[in-house]
Amino acid sequence: MKLRKVSAASAAVLALALTATACGGDDKDSGSSGDGKKITIGIKFDQPGLGQKTPDGYAGFDVDVATYVAKKLGYTEDQIEWKESKSADRETMLQRGDVDFIAATYSITPERQEKVDFAGPYLLAHQDVLIRADDDKIKSPEDLNAAKLCSVTGSTSAQNVKDKLAPKAQLQPYPTYSACLPGLQNGAIDALTTDDSILAGYAAQSQFKGKFKLGGFKLTNENYGIGVKKGSDLKDKINKALEEMVSDKSWDKAVEDNFGPANYKNEPAPKIGDIKS
C-alpha cells in the first residue's frame, strides 16, 4: 500500500514537471516579443561613442539605438543581455543564434547580405581623417601625401587612402585606434583614418576634448545597419522601431549625447532601405 502511494506521488510530480516544461520553455526568447525573460544584443565593447563597456555599464550611440529598439520590442533595460560582437565574428554569431540582433558599426554590404539580413540603415557614416585641432596643413585628401598616417593592424582604411588618394602618405603601424591618439596628439603621426563616427567617438572622450577635429572629407559611404539572422521576422519590427526613433527625436538626442563634443557633422537620419553606394 505504501509503495502505491509513493508511485502515485511520483507520477504527480512527473506530470507537474512536464507541464512546467511545456509552458515555460527556454528562458531565452527569440526576440520577437517581450514574453521572454531576456533579449541578447551584440555590440562593440571597445568603441567610445558607439559601443563601449564601462565600469558603469554600456554606453554609445549603438547602445542607445539598440536599447530603444529593445524597448519597442517589449523589453526593459534589465532584460537586455549585451554580448561583445567583434567584426570578424558578427555573421557567425547571428547564424548560430548567439544573439538576437547586432548593432555594432555594422556596414551593410552585398557580401554580408548574402549571409544575414539587415534592418536600417540607422546611420550614414563616411571614412574620414582625424587631425589635431590646430592643424592647418591637411585641408584635402591630397594633403595626406606629405603626412604620417596611422595604419592600424587588421584595418584597410589607411591602405585604401595610400592606394587611391595619397600614394606618398607614410603609413605608421599601430596596434589599435586608441593607440594612435597619443601619437596624433604629440605629433608622431599627422592623421588617423577610419569611419567618421568612430573618430568622433574617440575625439569626444573627456581627455581629448578640443584636441582633435575631423577633416570632413567623406571618402566613402558606410551604411550602418542592425544585423539579424537570415529570414528573421525581427527585421520588419526593428525597422518600425527605427522609424519611431527618428520621428520622436530620440535619434537626434542620441547623436548629440554621443558625438556632440567632437563637433561631428552627421548626416540626417537615413530612410529605411536607402543604402548609399
GROMACS .gro file of C-alpha atoms in nm:
model
  277
    1MET     CA    1   0.000   0.000   0.000
    2LYS     CA    2   0.279   0.233   0.090
    3LEU     CA    3   0.454   0.152  -0.236
    4ARG     CA    4   0.142   0.252  -0.433
    5LYS     CA    5   0.127   0.593  -0.254
    6VAL     CA    6   0.488   0.667  -0.342
    7SER     CA    7   0.430   0.574  -0.703
    8ALA     CA    8   0.124   0.799  -0.723
    9ALA     CA    9   0.313   1.089  -0.574
   10SER     CA   10   0.599   1.037  -0.815
   11ALA     CA   11   0.359   1.032  -1.106
   12ALA     CA   12   0.207   1.360  -0.988
   13VAL     CA   13   0.550   1.524  -0.963
   14LEU     CA   14   0.641   1.399  -1.311
   15ALA     CA   15   0.318   1.537  -1.455
   16LEU     CA   16   0.381   1.878  -1.299
   17ALA     CA   17   0.737   1.884  -1.433
   18LEU     CA   18   0.619   1.802  -1.785
   19THR     CA   19   0.354   2.073  -1.765
   20ALA     CA   20   0.608   2.333  -1.649
   21THR     CA   21   0.845   2.237  -1.929
   22ALA     CA   22   0.573   2.269  -2.191
   23CYS     CA   23   0.462   2.610  -2.064
   24GLY     CA   24   0.794   2.762  -1.967
   25GLY     CA   25   1.030   2.657  -2.245
   26ASP     CA   26   1.370   2.817  -2.275
   27ASP     CA   27   1.446   3.134  -2.080
   28LYS     CA   28   1.584   3.296  -2.394
   29ASP     CA   29   1.314   3.430  -2.618
   30SER     CA   30   1.360   3.457  -2.995
   31GLY     CA   31   1.337   3.833  -2.960
   32SER     CA   32   1.010   3.862  -3.148
   33SER     CA   33   0.812   3.962  -2.840
   34GLY     CA   34   0.858   4.072  -2.482
   35ASP     CA   35   0.729   3.743  -2.337
   36GLY     CA   36   1.078   3.601  -2.286
   37LYS     CA   37   1.296   3.689  -1.993
   38LYS     CA   38   1.576   3.845  -2.194
   39ILE     CA   39   1.698   3.956  -2.533
   40THR     CA   40   2.062   3.921  -2.635
   41ILE     CA   41   2.216   4.205  -2.834
   42GLY     CA   42   2.559   4.221  -2.992
   43ILE     CA   43   2.759   4.545  -2.968
   44LYS     CA   44   3.122   4.655  -2.971
   45PHE     CA   45   3.282   4.681  -2.628
   46ASP     CA   46   3.579   4.898  -2.728
   47GLN     CA   47   3.448   5.186  -2.942
   48PRO     CA   48   3.394   5.508  -2.743
   49GLY     CA   49   3.088   5.697  -2.855
   50LEU     CA   50   2.939   5.391  -3.026
   51GLY     CA   51   2.968   5.077  -2.818
   52GLN     CA   52   3.183   5.069  -2.506
   53LYS     CA   53   3.186   4.864  -2.190
   54THR     CA   54   3.249   5.095  -1.894
   55PRO     CA   55   3.263   5.049  -1.516
   56ASP     CA   56   2.909   5.190  -1.508
   57GLY     CA   57   2.767   4.967  -1.780
   58TYR     CA   58   2.743   5.012  -2.157
   59ALA     CA   59   2.743   5.340  -2.348
   60GLY     CA   60   2.742   5.478  -2.701
   61PHE     CA   61   2.521   5.557  -2.997
   62ASP     CA   62   2.481   5.191  -3.098
   63VAL     CA   63   2.388   5.109  -2.738
   64ASP     CA   64   2.125   5.385  -2.732
   65VAL     CA   65   1.978   5.268  -3.064
   66ALA     CA   66   1.973   4.903  -2.953
   67THR     CA   67   1.816   4.991  -2.618
   68TYR     CA   68   1.542   5.194  -2.789
   69VAL     CA   69   1.471   4.909  -3.031
   70ALA     CA   70   1.461   4.653  -2.749
   71LYS     CA   71   1.207   4.864  -2.558
   72LYS     CA   72   0.987   4.886  -2.868
   73LEU     CA   73   1.008   4.507  -2.891
   74GLY     CA   74   0.876   4.486  -2.535
   75TYR     CA   75   1.193   4.450  -2.328
   76THR     CA   76   1.307   4.659  -2.034
   77GLU     CA   77   1.672   4.757  -1.995
   78ASP     CA   78   1.733   4.493  -1.728
   79GLN     CA   79   1.611   4.226  -1.971
   80ILE     CA   80   1.889   4.307  -2.218
   81GLU     CA   81   2.198   4.086  -2.222
   82TRP     CA   82   2.486   4.259  -2.400
   83LYS     CA   83   2.736   4.042  -2.586
   84GLU     CA   84   3.062   4.156  -2.745
   85SER     CA   85   3.047   4.126  -3.124
   86LYS     CA   86   3.388   4.163  -3.283
   87SER     CA   87   3.386   4.246  -3.653
   88ALA     CA   88   3.508   3.906  -3.768
   89ASP     CA   89   3.251   3.719  -3.557
   90ARG     CA   90   2.928   3.901  -3.641
   91GLU     CA   91   2.787   3.681  -3.919
   92THR     CA   92   2.872   3.363  -3.728
   93MET     CA   93   2.708   3.491  -3.409
   94LEU     CA   94   2.385   3.564  -3.594
   95GLN     CA   95   2.385   3.236  -3.784
   96ARG     CA   96   2.443   3.036  -3.464
   97GLY     CA   97   2.174   3.227  -3.275
   98ASP     CA   98   2.419   3.360  -3.014
   99VAL     CA   99   2.244   3.698  -3.034
  100ASP     CA  100   1.902   3.821  -3.142
  101PHE     CA  101   2.042   4.120  -3.328
  102ILE     CA  102   2.367   4.311  -3.369
  103ALA     CA  103   2.420   4.689  -3.363
  104ALA     CA  104   2.796   4.730  -3.389
  105THR     CA  105   2.909   4.978  -3.659
  106TYR     CA  106   2.789   4.704  -3.895
  107SER     CA  107   2.812   4.839  -4.251
  108ILE     CA  108   2.560   4.692  -4.495
  109THR     CA  109   2.741   4.532  -4.790
  110PRO     CA  110   2.624   4.294  -5.065
  111GLU     CA  111   2.862   4.026  -4.936
  112ARG     CA  112   2.719   4.043  -4.585
  113GLN     CA  113   2.361   4.049  -4.714
  114GLU     CA  114   2.419   3.704  -4.860
  115LYS     CA  115   2.472   3.571  -4.506
  116VAL     CA  116   2.246   3.783  -4.281
  117ASP     CA  117   1.958   4.031  -4.308
  118PHE     CA  118   1.981   4.397  -4.214
  119ALA     CA  119   1.730   4.640  -4.069
  120GLY     CA  120   1.800   5.006  -4.137
  121PRO     CA  121   2.027   5.173  -4.216
  122TYR     CA  122   2.016   5.383  -3.899
  123LEU     CA  123   2.332   5.590  -3.960
  124LEU     CA  124   2.522   5.701  -4.269
  125ALA     CA  125   2.890   5.734  -4.181
  126HIS     CA  126   3.190   5.812  -4.403
  127GLN     CA  127   3.556   5.726  -4.396
  128ASP     CA  128   3.735   6.041  -4.283
  129VAL     CA  129   4.051   6.154  -4.107
  130LEU     CA  130   4.111   6.282  -3.756
  131ILE     CA  131   4.375   6.553  -3.722
  132ARG     CA  132   4.496   6.788  -3.449
  133ALA     CA  133   4.265   7.079  -3.378
  134ASP     CA  134   4.534   7.334  -3.467
  135ASP     CA  135   4.637   7.160  -3.791
  136ASP     CA  136   4.611   7.399  -4.088
  137LYS     CA  137   4.806   7.189  -4.340
  138ILE     CA  138   4.569   6.900  -4.406
  139LYS     CA  139   4.275   7.056  -4.587
  140SER     CA  140   4.206   6.789  -4.851
  141PRO     CA  141   4.280   6.417  -4.905
  142GLU     CA  142   4.569   6.512  -5.135
  143ASP     CA  143   4.741   6.686  -4.843
  144LEU     CA  144   4.787   6.343  -4.685
  145ASN     CA  145   5.068   6.283  -4.937
  146ALA     CA  146   5.304   6.464  -4.702
  147ALA     CA  147   5.155   6.318  -4.386
  148LYS     CA  148   5.233   6.037  -4.144
  149LEU     CA  149   4.912   5.834  -4.143
  150CYS     CA  150   4.822   5.592  -3.865
  151SER     CA  151   4.780   5.240  -4.002
  152VAL     CA  152   4.601   5.001  -3.766
  153THR     CA  153   4.678   4.631  -3.785
  154GLY     CA  154   4.387   4.448  -3.950
  155SER     CA  155   4.229   4.766  -4.091
  156THR     CA  156   4.230   4.856  -4.460
  157SER     CA  157   4.133   5.224  -4.417
  158ALA     CA  158   4.484   5.373  -4.424
  159GLN     CA  159   4.598   5.144  -4.706
  160ASN     CA  160   4.295   5.249  -4.912
  161VAL     CA  161   4.396   5.614  -4.872
  162LYS     CA  162   4.751   5.537  -4.980
  163ASP     CA  163   4.640   5.324  -5.276
  164LYS     CA  164   4.369   5.557  -5.410
  165LEU     CA  165   4.422   5.913  -5.285
  166ALA     CA  166   4.765   5.983  -5.139
  167PRO     CA  167   5.032   5.741  -5.268
  168LYS     CA  168   5.310   5.928  -5.085
  169ALA     CA  169   5.147   5.905  -4.743
  170GLN     CA  170   5.372   5.748  -4.483
  171LEU     CA  171   5.188   5.465  -4.308
  172GLN     CA  172   5.280   5.433  -3.942
  173PRO     CA  173   5.175   5.097  -3.788
  174TYR     CA  174   4.985   5.095  -3.455
  175PRO     CA  175   4.801   4.805  -3.288
  176THR     CA  176   4.470   4.986  -3.227
  177TYR     CA  177   4.294   5.316  -3.296
  178SER     CA  178   4.323   5.402  -2.928
  179ALA     CA  179   4.699   5.365  -2.953
  180CYS     CA  180   4.705   5.615  -3.241
  181LEU     CA  181   4.559   5.901  -3.037
  182PRO     CA  182   4.862   5.981  -2.816
  183GLY     CA  183   5.079   5.970  -3.129
  184LEU     CA  184   4.843   6.209  -3.303
  185GLN     CA  185   4.843   6.436  -3.001
  186ASN     CA  186   5.223   6.455  -2.969
  187GLY     CA  187   5.295   6.481  -3.343
  188ALA     CA  188   5.434   6.132  -3.402
  189ILE     CA  189   5.158   6.095  -3.662
  190ASP     CA  190   4.959   6.357  -3.852
  191ALA     CA  191   4.628   6.180  -3.915
  192LEU     CA  192   4.417   5.880  -3.824
  193THR     CA  193   4.161   5.740  -4.066
  194THR     CA  194   3.851   5.521  -4.027
  195ASP     CA  195   3.473   5.588  -4.015
  196ASP     CA  196   3.394   5.945  -3.909
  197SER     CA  197   3.151   5.820  -3.644
  198ILE     CA  198   3.425   5.611  -3.483
  199LEU     CA  199   3.671   5.901  -3.500
  200ALA     CA  200   3.414   6.134  -3.344
  201GLY     CA  201   3.361   5.887  -3.062
  202TYR     CA  202   3.731   5.879  -2.981
  203ALA     CA  203   3.765   6.257  -3.006
  204ALA     CA  204   3.466   6.306  -2.774
  205GLN     CA  205   3.641   6.133  -2.482
  206SER     CA  206   3.696   6.371  -2.193
  207GLN     CA  207   4.077   6.353  -2.210
  208PHE     CA  208   4.076   6.451  -2.578
  209LYS     CA  209   3.803   6.716  -2.595
  210GLY     CA  210   3.916   7.013  -2.802
  211LYS     CA  211   4.240   6.846  -2.912
  212PHE     CA  212   4.127   6.692  -3.242
  213LYS     CA  213   3.898   6.767  -3.536
  214LEU     CA  214   3.753   6.576  -3.829
  215GLY     CA  215   3.873   6.657  -4.179
  216GLY     CA  216   3.523   6.628  -4.325
  217PHE     CA  217   3.648   6.450  -4.639
  218LYS     CA  218   3.369   6.186  -4.673
  219LEU     CA  219   3.592   5.937  -4.851
  220THR     CA  220   3.335   5.653  -4.854
  221ASN     CA  221   2.975   5.580  -4.756
  222GLU     CA  222   2.923   5.340  -4.464
  223ASN     CA  223   2.557   5.244  -4.411
  224TYR     CA  224   2.523   5.110  -4.055
  225GLY     CA  225   2.251   4.850  -4.021
  226ILE     CA  226   2.120   4.621  -3.750
  227GLY     CA  227   2.204   4.263  -3.836
  228VAL     CA  228   1.957   3.979  -3.780
  229LYS     CA  229   1.955   3.612  -3.873
  230LYS     CA  230   1.861   3.544  -4.234
  231GLY     CA  231   1.483   3.525  -4.265
  232SER     CA  232   1.413   3.658  -3.915
  233ASP     CA  233   1.082   3.837  -3.862
  234LEU     CA  234   1.271   4.082  -3.641
  235LYS     CA  235   1.384   4.281  -3.945
  236ASP     CA  236   1.046   4.447  -4.005
  237LYS     CA  237   0.987   4.507  -3.634
  238ILE     CA  238   1.327   4.671  -3.592
  239ASN     CA  239   1.269   4.888  -3.900
  240LYS     CA  240   0.945   5.013  -3.746
  241ALA     CA  241   1.125   5.090  -3.418
  242LEU     CA  242   1.397   5.282  -3.603
  243GLU     CA  243   1.136   5.492  -3.783
  244GLU     CA  244   0.976   5.576  -3.449
  245MET     CA  245   1.315   5.667  -3.302
  246VAL     CA  246   1.365   5.922  -3.577
  247SER     CA  247   1.012   6.062  -3.563
  248ASP     CA  248   1.012   6.120  -3.187
  249LYS     CA  249   1.360   6.286  -3.199
  250SER     CA  250   1.527   6.019  -2.983
  251TRP     CA  251   1.769   5.960  -3.272
  252ASP     CA  252   1.880   6.325  -3.269
  253LYS     CA  253   1.931   6.316  -2.894
  254ALA     CA  254   2.144   6.001  -2.920
  255VAL     CA  255   2.365   6.167  -3.183
  256GLU     CA  256   2.415   6.478  -2.969
  257ASP     CA  257   2.476   6.282  -2.650
  258ASN     CA  258   2.745   6.062  -2.803
  259PHE     CA  259   2.911   6.272  -3.075
  260GLY     CA  260   2.837   6.632  -2.978
  261PRO     CA  261   3.170   6.708  -2.806
  262ALA     CA  262   3.359   6.625  -3.128
  263ASN     CA  263   3.152   6.864  -3.345
  264TYR     CA  264   3.053   6.566  -3.561
  265LYS     CA  265   2.866   6.688  -3.870
  266ASN     CA  266   2.639   6.389  -3.902
  267GLU     CA  267   2.418   6.313  -4.199
  268PRO     CA  268   2.041   6.330  -4.141
  269ALA     CA  269   1.885   6.004  -4.028
  270PRO     CA  270   1.869   5.778  -4.335
  271LYS     CA  271   1.541   5.636  -4.461
  272ILE     CA  272   1.485   5.266  -4.408
  273GLY     CA  273   1.620   5.073  -4.707
  274ASP     CA  274   1.801   5.375  -4.856
  275ILE     CA  275   2.155   5.239  -4.888
  276LYS     CA  276   2.403   5.490  -5.031
  277SER     CA  277   2.669   5.336  -5.254
   0.00000   0.00000   0.00000
